[in-house]
Amino acid sequence: MYDRIELFCNDHNLIYSNQFGFRKKYSTNHALLGIVEQIRKNLDNKIFSCEIFVDLEKAFDRVNHSILIDKLNHYGIRGSANKWISSYLSNRKQHVKLNSAKSNDEKVTCGVPQGSILGPLLFTIYINDMHKAMNNSTVYHFADETNLLCSSRHQSNIFKLANRELKVLYEWLCVNRLSLNVAKTEFIIFRPPRLKLSKRVALKLAGTKLYESTKIKYLGIILDSRLTWKHHVHKLCKKFNWPVGMVYKIRDYCTQNVLHSLYFSLFNSHLTYGLPVWG
């Protein structure tokens, strides 16, 4: 069933192009490159970029079954296939067990079955239309990791655009029975060279003020407002302090093959991750 739905979605080009999670031939590098290259273009053209990183709260557990079934029907997954998925999601129960104590079984009324092969694909379809609600920003997804990119040449305008998009996003989430964690939602302003913001920026989300972050970690890479990567490099240097000392002390007691294995297990994956973006 997974293969059939995926093939159907690919044949009809249904999945949003900026969804990089749970898709064949896509990785975190694609998600990072898509965002960073757009920011670079804006900086080259003296355009301010406001990137808002939204934290969806328990996103996979909050998928509303009836809304999901309606969306599948809208995309063309109808008839017996639609009924099969409805049956697959319904009449599920769960309980909590601690040592010998076990709670009563309760019906699962929402959420996709986690750990299942269909769960991520159904969630991807569920949030697939979010970008259509946005008028003044580009939406990027990596599974439930969601962010909005607003762009403008003028400082005052970018704040208005960002606040407007946050309001629309909040309304879309309410309609789709999803919620976000405001405390973990962050934003950063990417400034063109030699341009500064005249005042401290604050955005509003669900009645709460959000203040600009100087750096943000996204998919394991730390971005700063000028794309200098100094915070990311500093983090890597700190991470390598202990392994470097350890390898230095044992270098005379190990074979070349052992040292080679240590390098690849302790250094290489960290150094090469996201390299097309920051290196």
Short mmCIF file of C-alpha atoms in Angstrom, two decimals:
data_model
loop_
_atom_site.label_atom_id
_atom_site.label_comp_id
_atom_site.label_asym_id
_atom_site.label_seq_id
_atom_site.Cartn_x
_atom_site.Cartn_y
_atom_site.Cartn_z
CA MET A 1 0.00 0.00 0.00
CA TYR A 2 2.91 2.35 0.76
CA ASP A 3 4.41 1.67 -2.69
CA ARG A 4 1.05 2.25 -4.38
CA ILE A 5 0.39 5.58 -2.62
CA GLU A 6 3.95 6.81 -3.14
CA LEU A 7 3.88 5.88 -6.84
CA PHE A 8 0.49 7.60 -7.25
CA CYS A 9 1.77 10.78 -5.55
CA ASN A 10 4.96 10.83 -7.65
CA ASP A 11 3.17 10.12 -10.95
CA HIS A 12 0.76 13.00 -10.34
CA ASN A 13 3.37 15.31 -8.76
CA LEU A 14 1.22 15.75 -5.64
CA ILE A 15 3.89 16.21 -2.95
CA TYR A 16 5.04 19.80 -2.36
CA SER A 17 8.46 20.38 -3.93
CA ASN A 18 9.94 21.88 -0.72
CA GLN A 19 9.08 18.82 1.39
CA PHE A 20 12.44 17.07 1.83
CA GLY A 21 11.62 14.54 4.55
CA PHE A 22 10.67 10.88 4.02
CA ARG A 23 11.21 11.13 0.26
CA LYS A 24 13.51 9.03 -1.88
CA LYS A 25 16.64 10.79 -3.18
CA TYR A 26 16.18 13.68 -0.71
CA SER A 27 18.21 14.37 2.43
CA THR A 28 18.81 17.07 5.05
CA ASN A 29 21.44 18.52 2.70
CA HIS A 30 18.72 19.25 0.13
CA ALA A 31 16.59 21.00 2.75
CA LEU A 32 19.54 23.07 4.02
CA LEU A 33 20.75 23.98 0.53
CA GLY A 34 17.27 25.02 -0.60
CA ILE A 35 16.93 27.49 2.28
CA VAL A 36 20.51 28.78 2.43
CA GLU A 37 20.86 29.36 -1.32
CA GLN A 38 17.68 31.46 -1.34
CA ILE A 39 19.00 33.49 1.62
CA ARG A 40 22.35 33.96 -0.19
CA LYS A 41 20.56 35.31 -3.27
CA ASN A 42 18.61 37.72 -1.10
CA LEU A 43 21.78 38.93 0.64
CA ASP A 44 23.49 39.47 -2.74
CA ASN A 45 20.51 41.58 -3.85
CA LYS A 46 20.41 43.56 -0.58
CA ILE A 47 17.16 41.92 0.51
CA PHE A 48 16.35 41.17 4.16
CA SER A 49 15.26 37.60 4.92
CA CYS A 50 13.19 36.57 7.94
CA GLU A 51 13.33 32.84 8.62
CA ILE A 52 10.76 31.53 11.13
CA PHE A 53 11.38 28.05 12.53
CA VAL A 54 8.08 26.60 13.72
CA ASP A 55 7.92 23.84 16.33
CA LEU A 56 4.87 21.66 15.70
CA GLU A 57 3.86 20.03 18.97
CA LYS A 58 3.49 16.22 18.81
CA ALA A 59 2.71 16.61 15.12
CA PHE A 60 2.44 12.90 14.24
CA ASP A 61 0.16 12.23 17.23
CA ARG A 62 -2.30 15.02 16.37
CA VAL A 63 -3.24 14.04 12.81
CA ASN A 64 -7.04 14.12 12.64
CA HIS A 65 -8.30 10.94 10.94
CA SER A 66 -11.40 12.41 9.27
CA ILE A 67 -9.43 15.40 7.90
CA LEU A 68 -6.72 13.06 6.60
CA ILE A 69 -9.30 10.84 4.86
CA ASP A 70 -10.87 13.95 3.24
CA LYS A 71 -7.45 15.13 2.04
CA LEU A 72 -6.65 11.71 0.56
CA ASN A 73 -9.98 11.82 -1.24
CA HIS A 74 -9.17 15.32 -2.54
CA TYR A 75 -5.82 14.13 -3.94
CA GLY A 76 -7.50 11.24 -5.76
CA ILE A 77 -7.01 8.34 -3.34
CA ARG A 78 -10.65 7.28 -3.35
CA GLY A 79 -12.92 4.25 -3.31
CA SER A 80 -11.62 1.02 -1.77
CA ALA A 81 -8.13 2.47 -1.20
CA ASN A 82 -9.59 5.31 0.85
CA LYS A 83 -11.78 2.90 2.83
CA TRP A 84 -8.76 0.64 3.45
CA ILE A 85 -6.79 3.54 4.99
CA SER A 86 -9.80 4.58 7.07
CA SER A 87 -10.06 1.01 8.38
CA TYR A 88 -6.30 0.90 8.98
CA LEU A 89 -6.49 4.00 11.21
CA SER A 90 -9.70 3.19 13.09
CA ASN A 91 -10.39 1.01 16.17
CA ARG A 92 -6.85 1.24 17.48
CA LYS A 93 -6.27 1.13 21.23
CA GLN A 94 -3.40 1.95 23.55
CA HIS A 95 -2.45 1.55 27.18
CA VAL A 96 0.42 2.44 29.49
CA LYS A 97 2.35 -0.25 31.36
CA LEU A 98 4.73 0.41 34.26
CA ASN A 99 6.30 -2.67 35.85
CA SER A 100 3.28 -4.90 36.66
CA ALA A 101 0.72 -2.07 36.58
CA LYS A 102 -1.27 -1.53 33.38
CA SER A 103 -3.81 1.16 32.56
CA ASN A 104 -7.15 0.60 30.87
CA ASP A 105 -7.22 0.43 27.08
CA GLU A 106 -8.25 3.74 25.51
CA LYS A 107 -9.30 4.36 21.93
CA VAL A 108 -6.81 6.19 19.70
CA THR A 109 -8.85 8.91 18.00
CA CYS A 110 -6.05 10.78 16.22
CA GLY A 111 -2.46 10.41 15.07
CA VAL A 112 -0.72 8.15 12.56
CA PRO A 113 0.67 4.82 13.84
CA GLN A 114 4.26 5.61 14.79
CA GLY A 115 6.91 3.11 13.77
CA SER A 116 4.77 2.10 10.79
CA ILE A 117 5.92 2.51 7.20
CA LEU A 118 2.69 4.34 6.29
CA GLY A 119 2.82 6.84 9.19
CA PRO A 120 5.36 9.32 7.73
CA LEU A 121 3.79 9.22 4.26
CA LEU A 122 0.29 9.91 5.62
CA PHE A 123 1.66 12.79 7.73
CA THR A 124 3.43 14.25 4.67
CA ILE A 125 0.10 14.23 2.80
CA TYR A 126 -1.66 15.76 5.81
CA ILE A 127 0.52 18.91 5.88
CA ASN A 128 1.05 18.99 2.10
CA ASP A 129 -1.32 21.93 1.50
CA MET A 130 0.12 24.24 4.21
CA HIS A 131 2.13 26.24 1.65
CA LYS A 132 -1.05 27.08 -0.30
CA ALA A 133 -2.35 29.09 2.66
CA MET A 134 0.77 31.30 2.68
CA ASN A 135 0.80 34.32 0.40
CA ASN A 136 4.04 36.15 1.24
CA SER A 137 6.49 33.46 2.28
CA THR A 138 8.12 30.25 1.08
CA VAL A 139 7.45 27.19 3.22
CA TYR A 140 10.14 24.53 3.73
CA HIS A 141 9.53 21.14 5.36
CA PHE A 142 11.72 18.32 6.54
CA ALA A 143 9.01 15.96 7.83
CA ASP A 144 7.48 17.97 10.72
CA GLU A 145 10.39 20.46 10.83
CA THR A 146 8.72 23.49 9.27
CA ASN A 147 9.97 26.99 8.53
CA LEU A 148 8.78 30.07 6.66
CA LEU A 149 11.02 32.43 4.68
CA CYS A 150 9.81 36.02 4.19
CA SER A 151 11.80 38.46 2.06
CA SER A 152 11.75 42.25 1.59
CA ARG A 153 14.09 45.14 0.78
CA HIS A 154 12.53 47.23 3.55
CA GLN A 155 12.85 46.53 7.26
CA SER A 156 9.40 47.71 8.24
CA ASN A 157 7.75 45.69 5.49
CA ILE A 158 9.40 42.41 6.41
CA PHE A 159 8.02 42.61 9.96
CA LYS A 160 4.51 43.19 8.61
CA LEU A 161 4.84 40.27 6.19
CA ALA A 162 6.17 37.94 8.88
CA ASN A 163 3.41 38.83 11.35
CA ARG A 164 0.77 38.38 8.65
CA GLU A 165 2.15 34.96 7.69
CA LEU A 166 2.30 33.83 11.32
CA LYS A 167 -1.37 34.75 11.72
CA VAL A 168 -2.31 32.75 8.60
CA LEU A 169 -0.17 29.81 9.77
CA TYR A 170 -1.86 29.81 13.17
CA GLU A 171 -5.29 29.78 11.52
CA TRP A 172 -4.26 26.90 9.22
CA LEU A 173 -2.99 24.89 12.19
CA CYS A 174 -6.25 25.47 14.11
CA VAL A 175 -8.37 24.38 11.13
CA ASN A 176 -6.23 21.23 10.74
CA ARG A 177 -6.31 20.47 14.49
CA LEU A 178 -2.54 20.83 14.87
CA SER A 179 -0.79 22.88 17.54
CA LEU A 180 2.58 24.55 17.85
CA ASN A 181 4.91 25.12 20.74
CA VAL A 182 5.24 28.91 20.86
CA ALA A 183 8.11 28.73 23.39
CA LYS A 184 10.22 26.71 20.91
CA THR A 185 9.28 28.73 17.83
CA GLU A 186 12.19 31.01 16.79
CA PHE A 187 13.07 33.44 14.04
CA ILE A 188 16.21 35.09 12.71
CA ILE A 189 16.76 38.07 10.38
CA PHE A 190 19.45 37.62 7.74
CA ARG A 191 20.94 41.04 7.02
CA PRO A 192 22.66 42.09 3.78
CA PRO A 193 26.30 43.23 4.16
CA ARG A 194 26.76 46.67 5.77
CA LEU A 195 23.04 46.96 6.55
CA LYS A 196 21.70 46.99 10.11
CA LEU A 197 18.27 46.86 11.67
CA SER A 198 17.16 50.18 13.14
CA LYS A 199 15.40 48.54 16.11
CA ARG A 200 14.97 45.23 17.89
CA VAL A 201 12.49 43.01 16.14
CA ALA A 202 9.52 41.29 17.80
CA LEU A 203 6.87 39.16 16.10
CA LYS A 204 3.52 38.06 17.49
CA LEU A 205 2.23 34.50 17.52
CA ALA A 206 -0.98 33.47 19.30
CA GLY A 207 -0.76 36.56 21.50
CA THR A 208 2.86 35.86 22.50
CA LYS A 209 5.81 38.04 21.54
CA LEU A 210 8.74 36.34 19.80
CA TYR A 211 12.16 38.02 19.91
CA GLU A 212 14.86 37.56 17.31
CA SER A 213 17.53 34.91 17.90
CA THR A 214 21.15 35.66 17.00
CA LYS A 215 21.72 32.07 15.87
CA ILE A 216 19.51 29.05 15.23
CA LYS A 217 20.25 25.36 14.98
CA TYR A 218 18.41 23.72 12.09
CA LEU A 219 18.90 20.08 11.09
CA GLY A 220 22.21 19.98 12.94
CA ILE A 221 23.68 23.16 11.37
CA ILE A 222 23.95 26.49 13.23
CA LEU A 223 22.92 29.50 11.12
CA ASP A 224 23.75 33.08 12.09
CA SER A 225 22.35 36.36 10.77
CA ARG A 226 25.26 36.96 8.37
CA LEU A 227 25.84 33.34 7.29
CA THR A 228 29.42 33.50 8.58
CA TRP A 229 29.17 29.94 10.06
CA LYS A 230 31.47 31.00 12.93
CA HIS A 231 29.06 29.56 15.53
CA HIS A 232 28.90 26.24 13.69
CA VAL A 233 32.68 26.05 13.35
CA HIS A 234 33.07 26.94 17.05
CA LYS A 235 30.66 24.13 17.97
CA LEU A 236 32.68 21.65 15.88
CA CYS A 237 35.96 22.77 17.50
CA LYS A 238 34.51 22.21 20.98
CA LYS A 239 33.17 18.82 19.94
CA PHE A 240 36.63 17.74 18.70
CA ASN A 241 38.61 18.85 21.75
CA TRP A 242 38.24 15.59 23.66
CA PRO A 243 38.65 13.17 20.69
CA VAL A 244 41.79 14.99 19.49
CA GLY A 245 43.37 14.68 22.93
CA MET A 246 42.40 11.03 23.19
CA VAL A 247 43.80 10.12 19.75
CA TYR A 248 46.98 12.07 20.49
CA LYS A 249 47.60 10.07 23.68
CA ILE A 250 47.04 6.63 22.13
CA ARG A 251 48.65 7.27 18.72
CA ASP A 252 51.84 5.35 19.59
CA TYR A 253 49.92 2.32 20.89
CA CYS A 254 47.57 1.72 17.96
CA THR A 255 47.99 0.47 14.42
CA GLN A 256 47.32 2.70 11.45
CA ASN A 257 44.07 0.82 10.77
CA VAL A 258 42.77 1.46 14.30
CA LEU A 259 43.61 5.17 14.07
CA HIS A 260 41.94 5.25 10.67
CA SER A 261 38.76 3.72 12.13
CA LEU A 262 38.84 6.19 15.05
CA TYR A 263 39.06 9.11 12.64
CA PHE A 264 36.00 8.00 10.69
CA SER A 265 33.97 7.21 13.82
CA LEU A 266 34.86 10.39 15.77
CA PHE A 267 35.63 13.10 13.20
CA ASN A 268 34.68 12.43 9.60
CA SER A 269 30.86 12.32 9.91
CA HIS A 270 30.78 15.59 11.89
CA LEU A 271 33.21 17.36 9.54
CA THR A 272 31.45 16.34 6.33
CA TYR A 273 27.83 16.77 7.50
CA GLY A 274 26.24 19.77 5.79
CA LEU A 275 29.55 20.62 4.09
CA PRO A 276 27.89 21.77 0.82
CA VAL A 277 26.10 24.40 2.93
CA TRP A 278 28.74 25.75 5.31
CA GLY A 279 32.07 24.48 3.88
#
